[in-house]
Short mmCIF file of C-alpha atoms in Angstrom, two decimals:
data_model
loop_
_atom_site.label_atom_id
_atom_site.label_comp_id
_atom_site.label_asym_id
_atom_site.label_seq_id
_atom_site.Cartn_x
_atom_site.Cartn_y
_atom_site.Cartn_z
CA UNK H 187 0.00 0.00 0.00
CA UNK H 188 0.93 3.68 -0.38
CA UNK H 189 -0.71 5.04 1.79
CA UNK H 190 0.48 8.72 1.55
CA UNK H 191 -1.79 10.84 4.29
CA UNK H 192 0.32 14.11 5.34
CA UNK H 193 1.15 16.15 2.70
CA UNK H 194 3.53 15.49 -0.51
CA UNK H 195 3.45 12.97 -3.16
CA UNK H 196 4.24 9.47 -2.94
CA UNK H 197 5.00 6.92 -5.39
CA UNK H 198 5.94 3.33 -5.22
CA UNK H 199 7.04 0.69 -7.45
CA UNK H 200 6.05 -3.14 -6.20
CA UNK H 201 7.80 -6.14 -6.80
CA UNK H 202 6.34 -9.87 -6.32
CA UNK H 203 8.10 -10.12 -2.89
CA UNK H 204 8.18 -6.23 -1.86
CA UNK H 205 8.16 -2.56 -2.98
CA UNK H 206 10.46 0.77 -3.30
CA UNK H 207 10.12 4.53 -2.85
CA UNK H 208 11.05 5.79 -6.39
CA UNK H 209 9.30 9.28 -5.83
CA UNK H 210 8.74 11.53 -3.02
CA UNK H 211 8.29 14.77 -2.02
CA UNK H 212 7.00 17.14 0.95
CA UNK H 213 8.30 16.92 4.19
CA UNK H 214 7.32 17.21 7.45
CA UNK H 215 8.57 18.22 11.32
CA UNK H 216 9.92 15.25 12.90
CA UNK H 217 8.12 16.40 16.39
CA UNK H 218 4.57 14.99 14.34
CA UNK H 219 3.12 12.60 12.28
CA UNK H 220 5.40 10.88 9.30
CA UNK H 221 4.32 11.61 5.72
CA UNK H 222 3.03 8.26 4.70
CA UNK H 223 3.81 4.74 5.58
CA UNK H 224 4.17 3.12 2.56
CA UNK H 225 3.52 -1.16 3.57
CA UNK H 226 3.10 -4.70 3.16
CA UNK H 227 1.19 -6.29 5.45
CA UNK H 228 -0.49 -9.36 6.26
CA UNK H 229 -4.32 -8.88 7.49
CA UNK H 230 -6.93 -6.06 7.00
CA UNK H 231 -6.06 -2.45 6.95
CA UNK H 232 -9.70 0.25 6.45
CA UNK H 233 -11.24 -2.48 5.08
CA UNK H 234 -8.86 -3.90 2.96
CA UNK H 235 -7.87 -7.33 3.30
CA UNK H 236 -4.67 -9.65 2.22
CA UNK H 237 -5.60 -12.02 -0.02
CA UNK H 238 -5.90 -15.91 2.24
CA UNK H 239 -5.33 -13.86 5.63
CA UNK H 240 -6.58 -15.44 9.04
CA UNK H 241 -6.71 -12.17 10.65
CA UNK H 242 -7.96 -10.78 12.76
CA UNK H 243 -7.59 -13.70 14.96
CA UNK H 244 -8.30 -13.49 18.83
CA UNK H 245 -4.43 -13.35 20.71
CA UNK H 246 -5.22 -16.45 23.04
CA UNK H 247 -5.89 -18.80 20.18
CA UNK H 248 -2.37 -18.64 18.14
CA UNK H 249 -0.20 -20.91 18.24
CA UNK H 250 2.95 -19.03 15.99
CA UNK H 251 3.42 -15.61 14.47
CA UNK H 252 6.48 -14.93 12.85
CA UNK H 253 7.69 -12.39 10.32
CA UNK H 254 10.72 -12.53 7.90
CA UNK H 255 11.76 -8.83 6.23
CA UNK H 256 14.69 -7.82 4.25
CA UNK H 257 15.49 -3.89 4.23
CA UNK H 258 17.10 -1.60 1.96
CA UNK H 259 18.75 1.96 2.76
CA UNK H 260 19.89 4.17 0.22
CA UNK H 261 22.01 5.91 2.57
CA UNK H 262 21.41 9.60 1.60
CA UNK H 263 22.38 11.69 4.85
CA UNK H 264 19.46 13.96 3.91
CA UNK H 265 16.89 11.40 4.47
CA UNK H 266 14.74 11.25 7.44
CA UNK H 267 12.82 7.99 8.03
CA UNK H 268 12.53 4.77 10.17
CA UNK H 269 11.97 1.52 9.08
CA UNK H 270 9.46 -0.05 10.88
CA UNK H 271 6.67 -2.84 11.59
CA UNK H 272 3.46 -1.73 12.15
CA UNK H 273 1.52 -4.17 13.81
CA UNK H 274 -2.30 -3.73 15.55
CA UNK H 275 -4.37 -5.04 18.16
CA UNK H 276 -7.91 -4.43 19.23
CA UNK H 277 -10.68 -5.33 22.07
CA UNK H 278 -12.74 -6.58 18.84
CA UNK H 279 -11.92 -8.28 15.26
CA UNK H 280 -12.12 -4.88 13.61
CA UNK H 281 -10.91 -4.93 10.09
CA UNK H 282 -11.49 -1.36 9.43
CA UNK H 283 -10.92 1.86 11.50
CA UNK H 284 -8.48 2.62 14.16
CA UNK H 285 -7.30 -0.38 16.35
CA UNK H 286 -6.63 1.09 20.19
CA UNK H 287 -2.78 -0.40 20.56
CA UNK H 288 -0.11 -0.12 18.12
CA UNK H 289 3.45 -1.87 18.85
CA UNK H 290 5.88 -0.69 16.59
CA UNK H 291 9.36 -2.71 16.28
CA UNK H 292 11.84 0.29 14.73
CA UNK H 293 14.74 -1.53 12.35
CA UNK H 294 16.61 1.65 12.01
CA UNK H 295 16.27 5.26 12.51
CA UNK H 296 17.63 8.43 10.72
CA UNK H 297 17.09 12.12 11.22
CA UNK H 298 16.64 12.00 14.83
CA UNK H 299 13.14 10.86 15.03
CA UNK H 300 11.82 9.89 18.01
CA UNK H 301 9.11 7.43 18.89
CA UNK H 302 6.17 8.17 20.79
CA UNK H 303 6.89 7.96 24.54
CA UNK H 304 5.11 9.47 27.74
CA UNK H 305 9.13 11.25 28.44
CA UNK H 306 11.38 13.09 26.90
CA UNK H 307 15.03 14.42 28.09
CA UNK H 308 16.16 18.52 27.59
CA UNK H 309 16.92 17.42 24.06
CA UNK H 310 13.51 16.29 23.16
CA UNK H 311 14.67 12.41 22.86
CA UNK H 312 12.38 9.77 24.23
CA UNK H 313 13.34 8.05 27.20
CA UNK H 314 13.01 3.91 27.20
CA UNK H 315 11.39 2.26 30.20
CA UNK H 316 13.07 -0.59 29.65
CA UNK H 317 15.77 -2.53 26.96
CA UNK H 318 14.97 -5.94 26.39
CA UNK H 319 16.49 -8.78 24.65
CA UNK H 320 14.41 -10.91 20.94
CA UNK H 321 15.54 -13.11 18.86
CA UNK H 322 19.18 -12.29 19.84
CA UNK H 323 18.37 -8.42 19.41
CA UNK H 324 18.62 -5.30 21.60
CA UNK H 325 15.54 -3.49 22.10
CA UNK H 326 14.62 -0.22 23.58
CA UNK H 327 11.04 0.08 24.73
CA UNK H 328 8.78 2.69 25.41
CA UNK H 329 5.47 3.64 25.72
CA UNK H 330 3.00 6.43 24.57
CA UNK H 331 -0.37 7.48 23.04
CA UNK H 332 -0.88 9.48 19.78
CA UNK H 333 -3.84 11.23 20.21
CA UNK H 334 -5.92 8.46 18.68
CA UNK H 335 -4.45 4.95 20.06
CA UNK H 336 -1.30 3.45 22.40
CA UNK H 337 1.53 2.59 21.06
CA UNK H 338 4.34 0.40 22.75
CA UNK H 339 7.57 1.04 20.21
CA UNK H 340 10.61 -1.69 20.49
CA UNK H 341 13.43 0.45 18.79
CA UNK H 342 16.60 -1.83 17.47
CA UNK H 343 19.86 -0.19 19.77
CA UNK H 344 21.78 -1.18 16.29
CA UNK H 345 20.44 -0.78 12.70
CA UNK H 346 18.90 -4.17 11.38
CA UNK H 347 18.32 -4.31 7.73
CA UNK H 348 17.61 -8.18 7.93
CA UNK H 349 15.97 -10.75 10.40
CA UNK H 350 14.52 -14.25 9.73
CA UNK H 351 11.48 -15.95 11.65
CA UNK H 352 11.48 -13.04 14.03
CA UNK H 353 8.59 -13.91 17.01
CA UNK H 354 5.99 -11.39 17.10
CA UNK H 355 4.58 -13.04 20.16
CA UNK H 356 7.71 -12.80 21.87
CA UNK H 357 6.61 -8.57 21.59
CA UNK H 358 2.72 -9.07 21.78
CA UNK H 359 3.41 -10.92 25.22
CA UNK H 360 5.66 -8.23 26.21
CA UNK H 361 2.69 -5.39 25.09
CA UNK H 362 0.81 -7.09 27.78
CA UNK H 363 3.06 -6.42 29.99
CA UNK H 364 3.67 -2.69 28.94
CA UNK H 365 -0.44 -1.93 29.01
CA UNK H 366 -1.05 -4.03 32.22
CA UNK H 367 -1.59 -0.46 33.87
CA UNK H 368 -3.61 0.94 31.20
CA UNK H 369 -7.35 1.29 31.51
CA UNK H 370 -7.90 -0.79 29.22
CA UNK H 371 -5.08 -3.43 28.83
CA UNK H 372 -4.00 -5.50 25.71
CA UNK H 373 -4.99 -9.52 26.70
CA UNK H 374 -5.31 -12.71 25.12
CA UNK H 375 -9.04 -11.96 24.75
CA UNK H 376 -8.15 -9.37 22.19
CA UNK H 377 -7.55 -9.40 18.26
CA UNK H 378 -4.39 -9.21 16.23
CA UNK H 379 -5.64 -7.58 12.87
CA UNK H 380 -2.88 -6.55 10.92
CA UNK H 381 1.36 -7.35 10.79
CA UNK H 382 2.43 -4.21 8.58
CA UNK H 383 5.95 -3.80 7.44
CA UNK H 384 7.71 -0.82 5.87
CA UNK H 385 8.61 2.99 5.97
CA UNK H 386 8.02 6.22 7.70
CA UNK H 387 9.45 8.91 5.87
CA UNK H 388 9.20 12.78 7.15
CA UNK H 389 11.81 13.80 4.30
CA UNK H 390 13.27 12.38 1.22
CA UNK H 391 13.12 8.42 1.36
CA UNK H 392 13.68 7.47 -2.26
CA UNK H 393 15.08 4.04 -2.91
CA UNK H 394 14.09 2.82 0.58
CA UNK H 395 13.08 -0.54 -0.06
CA UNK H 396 11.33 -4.32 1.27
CA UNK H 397 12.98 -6.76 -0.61
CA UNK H 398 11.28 -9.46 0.88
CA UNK H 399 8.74 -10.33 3.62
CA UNK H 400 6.08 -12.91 4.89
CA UNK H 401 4.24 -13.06 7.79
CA UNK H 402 2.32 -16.38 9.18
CA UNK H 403 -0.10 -16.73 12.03
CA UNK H 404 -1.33 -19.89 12.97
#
């Protein structure tokens, strides 16, 4: 998907396995929204469903979730982006709309962006509650709320442009953890509906690309 929504123009060329930014422009302040998120994903996102998908699929009944992405970055010191999975969670098996949590697992970072986080240092970087080990990586956690849902963001302390069979429940058990306090937490009584993979850019981004990916939930 292209999914452009703040400003600019967007477009993307897609490949049988993936997709790259071959046009952008616009930019935006890094202390907001992205300009698009330009995806792959595996479930339903507004109403639009992947072809064969099981989701949304209530948390308690799976068995496996896994995800395999490979990254490209073009390496232009002007860009500003992350490279990111996007993946959503909700009290029902909504297929369209906003879902009320987001976790966010951040592959690489550059411009200074910042994920969403209840704290913030003098500098205006987010603070991590926590840095936790997955599949053999270093993550930073934090949490936050965007006006519209909560997000829990796992940020890579060193750039990742590949992983293989990476265990999304090994994060979706650790959102539960993160929410426990919230009023209303994420459990195994609520719905995975989408496992999104690809881009944020705020500024330039062309020839960021997904090689590959594939996400299965059983």
């Amino acid at each position: 998907m292209n999914n452009n929504y703040n400003g600019g123009s967007q477009t993307i060329t897609v490949t049988p396995t993936g997709f790259s930014i071959t046009a952008r422009t616009g930019s935006a302040p890094t202390n907001g929204a992205p300009l698009a998120y330009p995806a792959v994903y595996l479930g339903c996102h507004y109403g639009n469903c992947s072809p064969s998908s099981t989701l949304p699929v209530q948390i308690g009944g799976i068995s496996s979730a896994t995800s395999s992405i490979s990254y490209t970055y073009p390496g232009d010191a002007g860009d500003i982006y992350d490279a990111s999975y996007d993946i959503w969670m909700d009290p029902t098996p909504k297929t369209t709309g906003v879902n009320q949590q987001e976790l966010m697992i951040w592959f690489t970072e550059q411009g200074g962006v910042q994920p969403i986080s209840y704290s913030y240092d003098g500098k205006g970087n987010a603070i991590p509650i926590a840095t936790i080990t997955i599949d053999a990586v270093n993550w930073n956690v934090y949490r936050g709320n965007n006006g519209a849902n909560n997000v829990v963001s796992y940020v890579a302390v060193d750039t990742i442009d590949t992983l293989t069979d990476l265990d999304l429940l090994d994060f979706i058990d650790d959102v539960m953890i993160r929410t426990a306090d919230f009023q209303e937490p994420v459990t195994d009584a609520w719905y995975l509906t989408s496992v999104q993979a690809g881009f944020e850019p705020w500024s330039g981004g062309v020839g960021l690309t997904v090689n590959s990916f594939d996400a299965t939930v059983n």
